[in-house]
Amino acid sequence: MRLSVLKPQGKSGIFMSAEESQPTIRISQVSKYFGDFQALKNVSLDVKQGERVVICGPSGSGKSTLIRCINQLEKHEQGDISVDGIALDGSRSALNAIRQRVGMVFQQFNLFPHLSVLDNLTLGPMRARSMSRLDAEKLAMQYLERVRIPEQTDKFPRQLSGGQQQRVAIARSLCMEPKIMLFDEPTSALDPEMINEVLDVMAELASSGMTMIVVTHEMGFARRVADSMVFMDHGEIVESAPPEKFFENPDSERCQDFLEKILQH
Amino acid sequence: MKKLWLFLPFTLLSGCADNWGWYVVNPTTTSGYNNLWFLLSGLYYTVLLSFTAILISIVVGLLVALPGLSDNKFLRGFNRVYVEFVRAIPILVLILWVYYGLPQLASISIGVFWAGVIALALSDSAFEAEIFRAGIQSIDKGQYEASHSISLSYSDTMRFVILPQAIRRILPALGNQLVYMLKMSSLVSVIGMQELTRKANELVVTEYRPLEVYTILVLEYLVLILIVSAMVRWLERRMNADQRS
Ligand SMILES: Nc1ncnc2c1ncn2[C@@H]1O[C@H](COP(=O)(O)OP(=O)(O)O)[C@@H](O)[C@H]1O
Ligand SMILES: [Mg+2]
């Protein structure tokens, strides 16, 4: 039923002010268990169209689990999640519709090692969006230029540096023309000198109006890009605030301690 | 240099001329030439039988492996039962059962060739299923997650992402199965398939020279398998070329 509420998706999904009141991502009272262990405890989070949310928190606090629930790489047991007005109701069609709208970038890149850079990018558009090879390749080139590696099309992932691989992975997601991008510690597996080339691409993406949820400990990037900051600990959202307040005087002690630790160096 | 070693058996064997009757396969005599051709002509069915059987067993093996990787208990159960059951039957017994038993059960007639193919393929499929299962399980789960995140369907994920990587990894094991299949195809001689071993048996009956004829048979399998192994290695190198940087 709720599918019918959708309006046709714009070419790149930017600047749809009409929808600003209604959150694009709505997570309410979500709980997730791994066996007896509760990884998410009644987590609620709304993300508006075009909003950039940065999530941080100690390792094991449930950051990955939370964003992976959005495209159901993890299945939550309790609570509701809806994206773009489509509720995850366990049906295949809702899941597909949501996955079409949500791109994800992983810590370990997860490029397809047996495919060239170009084939990594065209596979999704050709198989999941029924595009012709020609159109898919045009689209791929467009996004490779956007992530600033148009000259590596025929190389295989292993022949690229980590920073280049992650940018290819971002381009691969963008080729699906998602409305929302999820980033799970996209720079944590990179050598320090490659972190900025990836963050720059992400910042550029943010400035184009993409809705983004980014799990990262790069606080410089967060200050620059985030509309709101979220701090998680032990499966809960402990603090959620705009960056000014978040960095200057967070309410919770746990958040203060955490920020002190990671901002020290 | 290496190739010279292949002639060593001949020189050794021809040394004891008294006990050996190499005339049966001496290509310079008419009967020897005909005998040699008779032996070699079995190659056709050995190769055809083995390759047909391995193709079918790979397809069946894959179809049995996939349910083994499912979250569903019953599908996994099917995989286990199939593998354990089929693996427990000796190939020779399966050949006899398919050729003599199956026609009675299903009141159809099966030719020697297809009986052989079915028995070999069935028997091998259990091993192929295990090879595929292990190969697919060895692929990082990030590959599935990336596929899901670009909304590929299950079948597209398998076809374009998982299997191409899994097959590269299991190619050596598939090559082993092919070699094994070429050797096991000799068992189909018992139901009268005119392959290498059958031809040799028939020649032994008419010529009474088992030593010479079976020695040729050994060499036929040896050469065949060396060639097939070389082909498999070539294929491996080719398929892995893009995996190395
Ligand atoms: N597949 C899994 N099986 C069991 N426990 C898991 C699994 N994935 C995550 N966890 C646990 O859930 C908690 C949250 O994990 P995660 O969301 O990955 O944390 P973060 O991304 O914040 O480091 C951790 O304690 C982790 O050990
Ligand atoms: Mg994580």
XYZ file of C-alpha atoms and ligand atoms in Angstrom:
538
model
C 0.000 0.000 0.000
C 2.655 2.420 1.033
C 4.486 1.932 -2.245
C 1.856 4.023 -3.971
C 2.763 7.050 -1.898
C 6.084 7.210 -3.673
C 6.656 9.763 -6.286
C 8.944 9.065 -9.215
C 12.607 9.270 -8.293
C 14.529 12.233 -9.648
C 17.642 11.696 -11.744
C 20.004 11.993 -8.839
C 17.576 12.298 -6.002
C 18.649 15.741 -4.842
C 16.746 18.747 -3.567
C 13.301 17.394 -2.924
C 12.230 20.008 -0.464
C 8.602 18.880 -0.552
C 9.492 15.805 1.480
C 11.584 17.510 4.096
C 9.053 17.163 6.864
C 8.819 13.401 6.444
C 11.999 11.517 7.451
C 13.567 9.481 4.640
C 14.792 6.868 7.072
C 12.694 6.054 10.083
C 14.055 3.632 12.642
C 11.852 3.118 15.634
C 12.339 0.955 18.711
C 14.634 -1.482 16.917
C 16.183 -4.348 18.844
C 18.602 -6.890 17.460
C 19.935 -10.029 19.126
C 22.847 -12.273 18.282
C 21.773 -15.341 20.206
C 21.369 -14.151 23.773
C 23.420 -11.027 23.225
C 21.426 -7.881 22.534
C 23.375 -5.783 20.030
C 20.701 -3.077 19.634
C 18.420 -1.970 22.458
C 15.281 -0.104 21.371
C 17.131 2.178 19.009
C 15.228 4.978 17.283
C 16.648 7.322 14.692
C 15.098 9.538 12.021
C 17.049 10.834 9.080
C 15.652 13.569 6.869
C 16.066 13.943 3.142
C 19.544 15.327 2.420
C 20.650 15.025 6.043
C 24.180 13.831 6.870
C 24.369 11.805 10.043
C 27.688 10.697 11.503
C 27.647 7.836 13.998
C 30.542 7.174 16.346
C 31.098 5.119 19.442
C 33.387 2.450 20.860
C 34.047 -0.770 18.996
C 31.245 -3.271 19.534
C 28.670 -0.619 20.404
C 26.359 -1.662 17.547
C 27.096 1.019 14.935
C 27.535 -1.444 12.082
C 24.600 -3.519 13.203
C 22.346 -0.460 13.211
C 23.120 0.680 9.678
C 23.152 -2.898 8.392
C 19.587 -3.289 9.618
C 18.515 -0.520 7.246
C 19.231 -2.622 4.157
C 18.697 -5.831 6.107
C 22.175 -7.264 5.931
C 21.174 -7.942 9.529
C 17.596 -8.777 10.368
C 16.243 -7.076 13.456
C 13.840 -8.871 15.775
C 11.816 -5.948 17.114
C 10.864 -2.498 15.943
C 10.111 -0.896 12.598
C 12.283 0.472 9.867
C 11.040 2.352 6.855
C 12.935 3.977 4.017
C 11.416 6.505 1.670
C 7.949 5.597 2.911
C 8.469 1.866 2.339
C 8.203 -0.207 5.487
C 10.347 -3.298 5.907
C 7.569 -5.797 6.438
C 9.484 -8.982 5.712
C 8.341 -9.060 2.100
C 10.805 -9.550 -0.718
C 9.370 -6.629 -2.689
C 9.787 -4.117 0.138
C 13.328 -5.346 0.730
C 14.179 -4.994 -2.961
C 12.640 -1.557 -3.171
C 14.676 -0.450 -0.171
C 17.919 -1.982 -1.418
C 17.420 -0.156 -4.714
C 17.323 3.111 -2.774
C 20.114 2.456 -0.306
C 23.782 2.178 -1.256
C 26.394 0.841 1.122
C 30.152 1.227 1.394
C 32.066 -1.247 3.531
C 35.205 -1.065 5.604
C 36.763 -3.858 3.540
C 35.591 -2.414 0.179
C 34.149 -5.797 -0.888
C 34.850 -5.202 -4.551
C 34.393 -8.213 -6.826
C 37.992 -9.374 -7.289
C 37.364 -11.362 -10.485
C 35.819 -8.405 -12.322
C 37.507 -5.367 -13.810
C 36.745 -1.963 -12.317
C 34.286 -1.276 -15.123
C 32.532 -4.638 -14.688
C 32.316 -4.063 -10.936
C 30.370 -0.901 -11.695
C 28.153 -2.135 -14.530
C 27.005 -5.396 -12.919
C 24.371 -3.762 -10.700
C 22.909 -1.428 -13.321
C 22.759 -4.220 -15.908
C 21.302 -6.959 -13.712
C 19.260 -5.048 -11.128
C 18.237 -2.032 -13.209
C 18.005 -3.762 -16.602
C 20.247 -1.233 -18.294
C 22.005 -2.024 -21.560
C 25.767 -2.538 -21.384
C 26.322 0.676 -23.296
C 24.195 2.782 -20.941
C 25.677 1.080 -17.901
C 29.201 1.818 -19.108
C 28.349 5.461 -19.713
C 26.931 5.686 -16.235
C 29.974 3.936 -14.797
C 32.363 6.335 -16.518
C 30.380 9.260 -15.200
C 30.759 8.044 -11.618
C 34.380 6.999 -12.035
C 35.086 10.569 -13.033
C 33.199 11.764 -10.018
C 35.398 9.667 -7.705
C 38.411 10.798 -9.758
C 39.677 7.530 -11.201
C 38.389 7.462 -14.786
C 41.658 5.984 -16.088
C 41.546 2.683 -14.178
C 38.567 1.030 -15.897
C 40.341 -2.102 -17.146
C 42.324 -2.797 -14.004
C 41.349 -5.403 -11.469
C 40.728 -4.412 -7.833
C 43.983 -5.999 -6.660
C 45.956 -3.705 -8.924
C 44.631 -0.603 -7.159
C 45.637 1.055 -3.904
C 43.276 0.844 -0.950
C 42.121 4.416 -1.440
C 41.401 3.776 -5.103
C 39.541 0.561 -4.271
C 37.334 2.347 -1.787
C 36.569 5.072 -4.305
C 35.647 2.402 -6.861
C 33.373 0.863 -4.222
C 31.707 4.245 -3.711
C 31.247 4.600 -7.473
C 29.797 1.096 -7.640
C 27.145 2.077 -5.106
C 26.434 5.370 -6.853
C 25.824 3.535 -10.138
C 22.638 2.230 -8.551
C 21.631 5.899 -8.182
C 20.573 5.472 -4.565
C 18.781 8.123 -2.556
C 20.664 7.213 0.591
C 24.260 6.161 1.147
C 25.469 4.210 4.164
C 29.170 4.176 5.018
C 30.537 1.683 7.535
C 33.960 2.900 8.647
C 35.015 3.521 5.042
C 38.517 4.684 5.923
C 39.372 2.345 8.802
C 41.166 -0.179 6.584
C 43.182 2.460 4.741
C 46.741 3.616 5.139
C 46.751 7.147 6.608
C 47.908 8.813 3.404
C 44.868 7.479 1.549
C 42.203 8.503 4.011
C 41.765 12.012 2.675
C 41.200 11.065 -0.950
C 38.229 8.971 0.205
C 36.911 11.572 2.643
C 37.122 14.231 -0.076
C 34.946 12.142 -2.370
C 32.467 11.652 0.464
C 32.431 15.357 1.283
C 31.781 16.140 -2.358
C 28.921 13.669 -2.317
C 27.521 15.308 0.814
C 27.634 18.727 -0.798
C 25.597 17.400 -3.718
C 22.718 16.797 -1.306
C 22.937 13.017 -0.840
C 21.340 11.639 2.301
C 24.157 9.921 4.181
C 24.731 7.914 7.322
C 28.440 7.586 8.037
C 29.992 5.466 10.744
C 33.450 6.918 11.271
C 35.931 8.134 13.819
C 37.258 10.826 11.498
C 36.084 13.742 13.613
C 37.517 16.382 11.281
C 35.301 15.022 8.533
C 32.356 14.865 10.934
C 32.717 18.523 11.916
C 32.978 19.509 8.280
C 30.086 17.476 6.926
C 27.671 16.303 9.607
C 24.248 17.837 10.187
C 23.847 15.687 13.253
C 26.108 13.521 15.355
C 25.102 10.279 17.034
C 27.054 8.556 19.789
C 26.356 4.896 20.461
C 27.433 2.709 23.342
C 26.348 -0.800 24.368
C 23.675 -1.024 21.684
C 22.042 2.295 22.536
C 22.042 5.783 21.137
C 23.441 7.707 24.071
C 23.748 11.142 22.537
C 22.333 12.736 19.432
C 23.031 16.409 18.691
C 24.148 18.886 16.069
C 27.959 18.908 15.717
C 28.497 22.246 17.544
C 26.784 21.041 20.669
C 28.093 17.482 20.302
C 31.735 18.508 20.242
C 31.510 21.477 22.647
C 29.339 20.190 25.455
C 27.760 16.762 25.079
C 25.227 15.868 27.758
C 26.416 12.406 28.641
C 29.626 11.562 30.427
C 30.218 8.471 28.290
C 30.216 10.622 25.189
C 32.589 13.151 26.767
C 35.008 10.366 27.752
C 34.881 8.878 24.297
C 35.493 12.193 22.564
C 38.399 12.978 24.883
C 40.001 9.671 24.026
C 39.728 9.942 20.274
C 40.458 13.643 20.046
C 43.599 13.343 22.168
C 46.061 12.579 19.390
C 65.004 -35.042 -21.482
C 61.947 -35.863 -19.455
C 60.215 -37.447 -22.420
C 62.965 -40.038 -22.811
C 61.800 -41.665 -19.610
C 58.604 -42.646 -21.341
C 60.589 -45.004 -23.551
C 62.315 -46.665 -20.642
C 59.581 -49.282 -20.138
C 59.809 -50.235 -23.813
C 63.550 -50.706 -23.749
C 63.363 -52.715 -20.552
C 60.528 -54.824 -21.798
C 61.968 -55.499 -25.224
C 65.160 -56.624 -23.500
C 63.503 -59.864 -22.419
C 62.483 -60.829 -25.899
C 62.003 -64.471 -25.008
C 59.038 -63.945 -22.698
C 57.502 -61.058 -24.589
C 55.405 -61.151 -27.661
C 55.436 -57.595 -28.858
C 54.515 -58.805 -32.331
C 50.832 -58.530 -31.308
C 51.092 -54.781 -31.446
C 53.968 -54.369 -33.897
C 52.727 -51.663 -36.254
C 54.988 -52.866 -39.077
C 52.956 -56.052 -39.484
C 49.401 -55.990 -40.720
C 47.912 -57.863 -37.781
C 49.982 -55.906 -35.268
C 48.907 -52.644 -36.875
C 45.261 -53.709 -36.791
C 45.538 -54.786 -33.168
C 47.075 -51.491 -32.187
C 44.315 -49.578 -33.911
C 41.759 -51.804 -32.252
C 43.191 -50.882 -28.850
C 43.427 -47.189 -29.630
C 39.888 -47.032 -30.995
C 38.592 -47.477 -27.429
C 39.842 -43.987 -26.719
C 36.790 -42.494 -28.367
C 34.307 -43.912 -25.889
C 36.564 -43.504 -22.879
C 36.855 -39.798 -23.593
C 33.238 -39.289 -24.651
C 31.908 -41.221 -21.665
C 34.117 -39.459 -19.139
C 33.528 -35.958 -20.410
C 29.764 -36.422 -20.718
C 29.640 -37.899 -17.239
C 31.759 -35.134 -15.667
C 29.658 -32.406 -17.268
C 26.463 -33.928 -15.919
C 27.980 -34.601 -12.517
C 29.182 -30.998 -12.236
C 25.675 -29.701 -12.947
C 24.051 -32.196 -10.574
C 26.779 -31.579 -7.995
C 26.099 -27.855 -8.074
C 22.345 -28.383 -7.790
C 22.947 -30.601 -4.760
C 25.511 -28.221 -3.239
C 23.248 -25.137 -3.265
C 20.572 -26.553 -0.918
C 23.445 -27.602 1.350
C 24.268 -23.909 1.830
C 20.712 -22.879 2.614
C 19.409 -21.666 5.957
C 16.583 -24.140 5.585
C 17.070 -27.289 7.651
C 15.243 -29.537 5.221
C 17.207 -28.362 2.207
C 20.436 -28.952 4.113
C 19.102 -32.344 5.142
C 18.471 -33.236 1.500
C 22.058 -32.346 0.686
C 23.430 -34.507 3.492
C 21.290 -37.521 2.668
C 22.133 -37.327 -1.037
C 25.862 -37.017 -0.443
C 26.073 -39.741 2.209
C 23.851 -42.132 0.291
C 25.464 -41.769 -3.124
C 28.965 -41.779 -1.696
C 28.312 -45.115 -0.023
C 27.621 -47.005 -3.251
C 30.642 -48.549 -5.012
C 30.842 -47.343 -8.608
C 30.867 -50.870 -10.029
C 27.738 -51.739 -8.091
C 26.051 -48.563 -9.338
C 26.960 -49.421 -12.953
C 25.459 -52.900 -12.593
C 22.385 -51.544 -10.857
C 21.721 -48.860 -13.471
C 22.328 -51.171 -16.430
C 20.570 -54.309 -15.222
C 18.329 -53.049 -12.448
C 16.964 -49.690 -13.551
C 15.338 -50.919 -16.807
C 13.322 -53.418 -14.774
C 12.309 -50.824 -12.220
C 11.304 -48.149 -14.721
C 10.539 -50.464 -17.647
C 12.731 -48.469 -19.986
C 15.757 -49.671 -21.865
C 19.018 -47.885 -21.375
C 21.915 -48.309 -23.767
C 25.331 -49.223 -22.458
C 26.653 -45.734 -23.050
C 23.957 -43.892 -21.130
C 23.915 -46.473 -18.375
C 27.627 -45.835 -17.974
C 27.191 -42.079 -18.080
C 24.383 -42.106 -15.521
C 26.230 -44.381 -13.122
C 29.502 -42.458 -13.337
C 27.812 -39.055 -13.171
C 25.630 -40.039 -10.237
C 28.515 -41.469 -8.300
C 30.745 -38.482 -8.993
C 28.028 -35.911 -8.279
C 28.258 -36.510 -4.537
C 31.934 -35.567 -4.614
C 31.299 -32.592 -6.876
C 28.609 -31.426 -4.453
C 31.101 -31.488 -1.589
C 33.715 -29.691 -3.666
C 31.250 -26.975 -4.670
C 29.963 -26.579 -1.134
C 33.461 -26.099 0.243
C 34.357 -23.772 -2.628
C 31.301 -21.595 -2.189
C 31.731 -21.525 1.586
C 35.285 -20.279 1.136
C 34.052 -17.059 -0.482
C 34.059 -14.100 1.892
C 30.624 -13.101 3.136
C 31.392 -9.507 2.192
C 30.884 -10.602 -1.412
C 27.264 -11.519 -0.656
C 26.760 -8.297 1.266
C 28.119 -6.187 -1.568
C 25.866 -8.067 -4.002
C 22.830 -7.541 -1.793
C 23.642 -3.887 -1.371
C 23.490 -3.381 -5.142
C 20.235 -5.379 -5.092
C 21.369 -8.365 -7.110
C 19.007 -11.325 -6.908
C 20.144 -14.619 -5.390
C 20.657 -16.196 -8.793
C 22.576 -13.204 -10.165
C 24.716 -13.133 -7.026
C 25.570 -16.790 -7.534
C 26.043 -16.534 -11.274
C 28.094 -13.356 -11.517
C 29.792 -13.013 -8.148
C 30.092 -16.189 -6.106
C 30.417 -19.042 -8.595
C 33.019 -17.416 -10.852
C 35.247 -17.001 -7.808
C 34.408 -20.399 -6.337
C 35.082 -22.201 -9.614
C 38.532 -20.645 -9.894
C 39.311 -21.952 -6.438
C 37.985 -25.455 -7.007
C 39.416 -25.916 -10.481
C 42.289 -28.115 -9.228
C 39.780 -30.310 -7.402
C 37.540 -30.495 -10.474
C 40.602 -31.499 -12.494
C 41.279 -34.306 -10.036
C 37.717 -35.524 -10.427
C 38.092 -35.544 -14.200
C 41.227 -37.686 -13.937
C 39.431 -39.946 -11.494
C 36.491 -40.179 -13.895
C 38.747 -41.178 -16.814
C 40.109 -44.006 -14.704
C 36.744 -45.119 -13.344
C 35.280 -45.228 -16.830
C 37.251 -48.467 -17.263
C 34.683 -50.117 -14.985
C 31.996 -49.570 -17.592
C 33.767 -52.279 -19.612
C 31.926 -54.865 -17.510
C 28.636 -54.033 -19.193
C 30.228 -54.155 -22.636
C 31.065 -50.509 -23.323
C 33.628 -50.482 -26.120
C 36.121 -48.271 -24.377
C 39.849 -48.734 -23.801
C 39.666 -51.471 -21.179
C 36.996 -53.466 -22.978
C 38.977 -53.396 -26.197
C 42.057 -54.635 -24.364
C 40.081 -57.441 -22.727
C 38.715 -58.537 -26.081
C 42.148 -58.539 -27.665
C 43.578 -60.563 -24.812
C 40.922 -63.214 -25.361
C 41.826 -63.601 -29.030
C 45.594 -63.128 -28.839
C 46.511 -64.623 -25.437
C 49.079 -61.874 -24.829
C 47.773 -60.203 -21.644
C 51.149 -58.803 -20.637
C 51.714 -56.843 -23.838
C 48.112 -55.789 -24.338
C 47.605 -54.606 -20.776
C 50.943 -52.812 -20.850
C 49.720 -50.874 -23.872
C 46.489 -50.227 -21.949
C 48.438 -48.806 -19.020
C 50.338 -46.522 -21.369
C 47.131 -45.400 -23.069
C 45.659 -44.243 -19.736
C 48.943 -42.701 -18.699
C 49.270 -40.586 -21.835
C 45.589 -39.647 -21.827
C 45.723 -38.486 -18.234
C 48.971 -36.582 -18.696
C 47.373 -34.690 -21.573
C 44.184 -33.974 -19.623
C 46.162 -32.815 -16.577
C 48.163 -30.450 -18.748
C 44.894 -29.068 -20.168
C 43.486 -28.523 -16.694
C 46.637 -26.720 -15.575
C 46.521 -24.526 -18.656
C 42.913 -23.643 -17.896
C 43.820 -22.875 -14.288
C 46.556 -20.495 -15.346
C 44.272 -18.805 -17.812
C 41.411 -18.329 -15.361
C 43.680 -17.086 -12.600
C 45.605 -14.693 -14.788
C 43.440 -11.737 -13.782
C 43.520 -12.691 -10.099
C 47.213 -11.914 -9.826
C 48.430 -8.395 -9.967
N 27.309 -11.922 13.349
C 27.444 -11.698 14.668
N 27.317 -12.710 15.549
C 27.433 -12.501 16.875
N 27.688 -11.303 17.423
C 27.824 -10.254 16.608
C 27.724 -10.390 15.187
N 27.927 -9.181 14.624
C 28.130 -8.327 15.641
N 28.083 -8.954 16.822
C 28.236 -8.333 18.142
O 27.352 -7.272 18.217
C 27.974 -6.166 18.857
C 27.888 -4.963 17.953
O 28.662 -5.180 16.819
P 28.882 -4.085 15.715
O 27.583 -3.543 15.310
O 29.719 -4.693 14.657
O 29.722 -3.014 16.501
P 30.489 -1.742 15.955
O 30.247 -1.643 14.485
O 29.939 -0.594 16.731
O 31.939 -1.969 16.274
C 29.404 -6.573 19.152
O 29.488 -6.941 20.501
C 29.633 -7.770 18.292
O 30.503 -8.673 18.918
Mg 31.638 -1.838 12.878
